[in-house]
Backbone as JSON, one array per atom type, in Angstrom:
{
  "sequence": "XXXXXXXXXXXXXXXXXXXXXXXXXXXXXXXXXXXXXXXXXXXXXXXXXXXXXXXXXXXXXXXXXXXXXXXXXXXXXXXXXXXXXXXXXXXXXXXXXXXXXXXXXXXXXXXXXXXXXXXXXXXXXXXX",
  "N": [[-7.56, -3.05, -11.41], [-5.67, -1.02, -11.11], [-4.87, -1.17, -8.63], [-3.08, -3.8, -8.76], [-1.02, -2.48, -10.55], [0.0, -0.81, -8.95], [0.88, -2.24, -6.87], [3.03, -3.7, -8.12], [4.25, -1.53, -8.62], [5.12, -0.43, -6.74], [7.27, -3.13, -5.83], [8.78, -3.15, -7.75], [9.98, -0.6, -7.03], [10.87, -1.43, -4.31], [13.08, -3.44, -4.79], [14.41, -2.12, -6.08], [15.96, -0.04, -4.6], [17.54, -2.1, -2.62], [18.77, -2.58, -4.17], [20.98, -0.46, -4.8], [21.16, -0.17, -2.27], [22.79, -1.96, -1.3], [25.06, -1.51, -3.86], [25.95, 0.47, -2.89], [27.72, -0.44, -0.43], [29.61, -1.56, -1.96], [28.88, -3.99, -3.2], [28.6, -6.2, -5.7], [25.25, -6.36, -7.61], [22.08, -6.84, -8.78], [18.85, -6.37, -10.55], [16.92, -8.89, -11.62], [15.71, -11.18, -14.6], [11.68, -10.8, -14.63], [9.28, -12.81, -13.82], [7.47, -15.72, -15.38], [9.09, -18.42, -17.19], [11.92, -17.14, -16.78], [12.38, -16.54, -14.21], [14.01, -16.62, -12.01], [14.24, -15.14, -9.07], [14.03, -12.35, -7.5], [16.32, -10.59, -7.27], [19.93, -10.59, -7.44], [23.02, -10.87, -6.06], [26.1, -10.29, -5.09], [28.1, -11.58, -2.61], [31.12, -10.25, -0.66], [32.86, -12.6, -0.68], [32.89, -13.84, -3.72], [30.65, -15.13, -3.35], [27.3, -16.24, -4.85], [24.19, -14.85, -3.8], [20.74, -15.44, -4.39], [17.96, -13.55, -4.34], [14.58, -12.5, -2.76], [12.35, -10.17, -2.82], [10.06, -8.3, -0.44], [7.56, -6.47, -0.17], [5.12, -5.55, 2.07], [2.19, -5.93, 3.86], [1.6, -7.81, 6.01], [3.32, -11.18, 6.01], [4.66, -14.98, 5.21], [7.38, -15.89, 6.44], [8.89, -18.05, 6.55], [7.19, -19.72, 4.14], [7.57, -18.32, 1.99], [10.16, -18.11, 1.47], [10.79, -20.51, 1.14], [9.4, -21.16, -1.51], [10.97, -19.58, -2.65], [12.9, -20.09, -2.6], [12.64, -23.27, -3.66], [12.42, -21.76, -6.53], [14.48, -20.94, -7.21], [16.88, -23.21, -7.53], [15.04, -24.68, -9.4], [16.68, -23.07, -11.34], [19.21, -23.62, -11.52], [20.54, -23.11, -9.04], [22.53, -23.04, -6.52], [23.72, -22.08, -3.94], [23.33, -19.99, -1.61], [20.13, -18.41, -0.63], [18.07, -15.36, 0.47], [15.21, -13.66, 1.57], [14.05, -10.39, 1.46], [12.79, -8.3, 3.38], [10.36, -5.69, 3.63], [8.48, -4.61, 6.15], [5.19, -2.75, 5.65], [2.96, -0.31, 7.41], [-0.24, 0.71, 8.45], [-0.54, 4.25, 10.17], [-2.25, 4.84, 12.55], [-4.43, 8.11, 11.85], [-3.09, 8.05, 10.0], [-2.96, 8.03, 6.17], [-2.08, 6.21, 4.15], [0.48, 3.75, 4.0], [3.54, 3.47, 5.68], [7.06, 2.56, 6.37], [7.37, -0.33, 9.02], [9.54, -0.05, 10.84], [13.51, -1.11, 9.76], [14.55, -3.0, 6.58], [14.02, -6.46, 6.7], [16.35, -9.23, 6.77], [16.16, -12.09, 5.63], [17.13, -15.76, 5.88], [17.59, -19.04, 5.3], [19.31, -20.59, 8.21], [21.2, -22.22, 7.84], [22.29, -21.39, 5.29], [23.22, -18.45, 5.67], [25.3, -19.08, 7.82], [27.11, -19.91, 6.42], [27.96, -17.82, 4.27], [29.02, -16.12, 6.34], [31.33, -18.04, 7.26], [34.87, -18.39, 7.96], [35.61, -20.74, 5.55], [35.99, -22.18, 2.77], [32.61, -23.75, 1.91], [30.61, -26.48, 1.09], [27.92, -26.45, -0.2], [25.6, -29.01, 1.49]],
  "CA": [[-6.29, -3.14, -12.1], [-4.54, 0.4, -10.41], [-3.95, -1.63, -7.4], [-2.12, -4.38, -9.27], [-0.18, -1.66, -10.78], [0.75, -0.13, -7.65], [1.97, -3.12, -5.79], [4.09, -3.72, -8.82], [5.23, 0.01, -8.91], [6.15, -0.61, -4.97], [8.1, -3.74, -5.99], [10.11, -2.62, -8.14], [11.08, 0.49, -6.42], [12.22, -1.65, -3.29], [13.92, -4.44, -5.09], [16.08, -0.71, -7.0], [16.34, 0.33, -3.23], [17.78, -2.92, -2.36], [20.49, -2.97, -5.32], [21.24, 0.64, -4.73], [22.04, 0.01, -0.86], [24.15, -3.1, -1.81], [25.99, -0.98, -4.66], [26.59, 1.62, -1.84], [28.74, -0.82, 0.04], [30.51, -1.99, -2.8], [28.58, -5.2, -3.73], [27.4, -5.92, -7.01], [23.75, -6.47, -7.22], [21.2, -6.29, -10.33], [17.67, -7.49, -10.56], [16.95, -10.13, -12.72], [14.1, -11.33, -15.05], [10.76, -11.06, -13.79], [8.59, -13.64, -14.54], [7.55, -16.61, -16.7], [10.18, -19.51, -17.8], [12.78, -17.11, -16.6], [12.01, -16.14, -12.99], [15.05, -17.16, -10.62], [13.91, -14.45, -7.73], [14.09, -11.21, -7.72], [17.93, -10.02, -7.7], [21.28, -11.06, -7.36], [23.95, -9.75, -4.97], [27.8, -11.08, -4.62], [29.08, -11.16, -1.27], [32.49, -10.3, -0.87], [33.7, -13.49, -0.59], [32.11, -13.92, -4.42], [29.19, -16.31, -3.16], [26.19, -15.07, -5.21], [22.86, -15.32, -3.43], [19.66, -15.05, -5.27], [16.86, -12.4, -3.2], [13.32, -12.62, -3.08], [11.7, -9.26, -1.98], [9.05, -8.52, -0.54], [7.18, -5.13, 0.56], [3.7, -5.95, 2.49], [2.23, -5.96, 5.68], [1.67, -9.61, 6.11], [4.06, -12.18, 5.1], [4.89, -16.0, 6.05], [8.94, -16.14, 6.03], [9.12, -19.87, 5.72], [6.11, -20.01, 3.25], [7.8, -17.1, 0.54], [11.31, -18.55, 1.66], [10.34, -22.16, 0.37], [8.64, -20.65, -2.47], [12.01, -18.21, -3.66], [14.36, -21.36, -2.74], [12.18, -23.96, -5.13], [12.24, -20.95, -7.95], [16.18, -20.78, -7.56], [17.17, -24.57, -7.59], [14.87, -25.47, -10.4], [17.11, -22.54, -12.23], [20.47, -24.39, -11.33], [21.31, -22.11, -8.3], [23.08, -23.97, -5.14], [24.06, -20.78, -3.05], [22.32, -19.27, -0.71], [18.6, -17.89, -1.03], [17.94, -14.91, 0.99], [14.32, -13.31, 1.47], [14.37, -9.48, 2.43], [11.22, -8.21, 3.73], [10.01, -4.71, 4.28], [7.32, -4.28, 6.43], [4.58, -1.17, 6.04], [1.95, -0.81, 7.78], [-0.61, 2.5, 8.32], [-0.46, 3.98, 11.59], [-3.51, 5.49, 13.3], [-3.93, 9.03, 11.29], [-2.44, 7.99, 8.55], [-4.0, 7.29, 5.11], [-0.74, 5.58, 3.57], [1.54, 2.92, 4.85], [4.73, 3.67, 6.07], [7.76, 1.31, 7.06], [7.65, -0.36, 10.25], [11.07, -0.33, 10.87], [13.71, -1.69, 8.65], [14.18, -4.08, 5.89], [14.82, -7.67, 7.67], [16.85, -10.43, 5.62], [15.43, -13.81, 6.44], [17.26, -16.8, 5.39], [17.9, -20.43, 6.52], [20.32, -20.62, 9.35], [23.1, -22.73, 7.29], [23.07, -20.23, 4.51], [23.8, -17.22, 6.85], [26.63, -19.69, 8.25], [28.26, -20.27, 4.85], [28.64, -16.34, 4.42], [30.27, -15.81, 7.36], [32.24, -18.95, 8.03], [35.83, -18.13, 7.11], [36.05, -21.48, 5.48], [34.68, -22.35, 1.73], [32.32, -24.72, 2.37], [30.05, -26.75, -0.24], [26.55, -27.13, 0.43], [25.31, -30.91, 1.34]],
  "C": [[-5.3, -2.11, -11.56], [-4.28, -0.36, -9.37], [-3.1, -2.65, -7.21], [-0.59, -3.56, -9.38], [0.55, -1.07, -9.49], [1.5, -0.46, -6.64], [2.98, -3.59, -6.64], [5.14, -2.65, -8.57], [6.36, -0.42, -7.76], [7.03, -1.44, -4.74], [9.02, -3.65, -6.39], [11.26, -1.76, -7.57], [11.88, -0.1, -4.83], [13.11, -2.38, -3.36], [15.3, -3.19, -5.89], [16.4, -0.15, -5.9], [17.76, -0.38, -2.45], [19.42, -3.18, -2.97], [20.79, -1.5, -4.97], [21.93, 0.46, -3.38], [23.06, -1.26, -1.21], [25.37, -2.53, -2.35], [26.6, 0.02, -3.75], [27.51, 0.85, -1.18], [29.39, -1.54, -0.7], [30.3, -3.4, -3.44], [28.13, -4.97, -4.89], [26.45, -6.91, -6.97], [23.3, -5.97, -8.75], [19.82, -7.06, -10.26], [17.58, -8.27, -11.68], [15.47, -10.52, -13.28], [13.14, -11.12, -14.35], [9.85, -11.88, -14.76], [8.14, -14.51, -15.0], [9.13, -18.25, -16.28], [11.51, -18.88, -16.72], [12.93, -16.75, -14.93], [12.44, -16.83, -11.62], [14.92, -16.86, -9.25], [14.09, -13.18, -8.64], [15.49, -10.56, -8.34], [18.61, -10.74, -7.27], [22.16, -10.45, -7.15], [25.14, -11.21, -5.28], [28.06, -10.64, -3.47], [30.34, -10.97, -1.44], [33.25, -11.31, -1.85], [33.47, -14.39, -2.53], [30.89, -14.79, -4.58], [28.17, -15.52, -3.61], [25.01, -15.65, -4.54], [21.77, -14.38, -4.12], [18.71, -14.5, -4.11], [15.7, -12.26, -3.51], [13.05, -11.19, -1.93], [10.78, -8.94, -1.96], [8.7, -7.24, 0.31], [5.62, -5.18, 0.63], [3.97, -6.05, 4.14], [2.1, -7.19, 6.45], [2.92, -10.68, 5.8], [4.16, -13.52, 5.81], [6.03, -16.2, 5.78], [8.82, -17.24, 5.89], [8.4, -20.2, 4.44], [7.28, -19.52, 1.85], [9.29, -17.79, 0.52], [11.68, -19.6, 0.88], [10.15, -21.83, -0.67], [10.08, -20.18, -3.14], [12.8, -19.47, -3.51], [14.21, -22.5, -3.63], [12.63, -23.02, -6.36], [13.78, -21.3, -7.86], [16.93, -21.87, -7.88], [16.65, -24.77, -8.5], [15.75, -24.58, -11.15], [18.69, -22.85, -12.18], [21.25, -23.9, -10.03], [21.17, -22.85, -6.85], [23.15, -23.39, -4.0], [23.23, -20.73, -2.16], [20.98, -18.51, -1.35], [18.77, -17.04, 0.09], [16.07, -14.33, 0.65], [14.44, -11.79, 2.09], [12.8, -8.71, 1.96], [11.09, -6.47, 4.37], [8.7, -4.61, 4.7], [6.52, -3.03, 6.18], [3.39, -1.62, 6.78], [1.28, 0.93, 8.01], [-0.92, 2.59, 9.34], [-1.95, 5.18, 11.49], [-2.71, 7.5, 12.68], [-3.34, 9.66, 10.27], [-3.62, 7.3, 7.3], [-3.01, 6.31, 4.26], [0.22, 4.59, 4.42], [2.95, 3.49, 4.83], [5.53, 2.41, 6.8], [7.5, 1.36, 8.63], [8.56, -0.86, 10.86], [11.86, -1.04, 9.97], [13.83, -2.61, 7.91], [14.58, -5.55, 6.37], [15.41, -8.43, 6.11], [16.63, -11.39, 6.6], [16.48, -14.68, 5.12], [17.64, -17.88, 6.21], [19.29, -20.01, 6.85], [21.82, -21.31, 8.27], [23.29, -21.89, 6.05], [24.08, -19.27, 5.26], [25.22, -18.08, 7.22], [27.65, -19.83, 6.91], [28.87, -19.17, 4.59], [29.54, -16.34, 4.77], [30.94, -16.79, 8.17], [33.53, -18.25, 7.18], [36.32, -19.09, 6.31], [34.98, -21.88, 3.95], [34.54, -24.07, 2.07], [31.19, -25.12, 1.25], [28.5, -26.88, 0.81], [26.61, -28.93, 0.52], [24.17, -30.68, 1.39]]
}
């Protein structure tokens, strides 16, 4: 059960990492339920342009981006959400010497290709 706890602890603190570097460049960002019935993704960021995309994060040494991607973009759609889905992924991993994981380099954002384009087109555009 402590190592449940601990990959929780580690979730939390990078999904408050996550909204913290967002709120640093002036986005607003907040996590959102966890859980159950109510369990859209993780958090919720506004881009500028006010397009909100819902964020699935994830801090492990493994992952399958399409797999967790699919997975956070079902959760967000059955909760009415059209936008963009993003997945942002910190790797750790423990290096020779070490007893603890440490990042291996920084946090990536994975999402499908025509999200990312919707962002940064200068043109509002609807999903199809």
């Amino acid at each position: 059960m402590g190592r449940l706890k601990n990959a929780r602890k580690k979730g939390v603190a990078f999904e408050t990492a996550i909204v913290t570097a967002a709120r640093a460049f002036g986005l607003v960002a907040r996590r959102l339920a966890e859980g159950g019935h109510a369990d859209e993704g993780d958090l919720e960021l506004w881009a500028a342009t006010g397009q909100r995309i819902v964020v699935e994060a994830k801090s492990t040494a493994t992952l399958s981006p399409q797999a967790v991607l699919t997975k956070a973009t079902v959760k967000a759609r059955a909760h009415g959400h059209t936008g963009p889905v993003a997945l942002v992924w910190k790797r750790a991993t423990v290096k020779p010497g070490n007893t603890r994981a440490s990042p291996d380099g920084p946090p990536l954002v994975i999402m499908p290709m025509v999200d990312w384009l919707m962002l940064i087109s200068p043109q509002e555009r609807q999903r199809e």
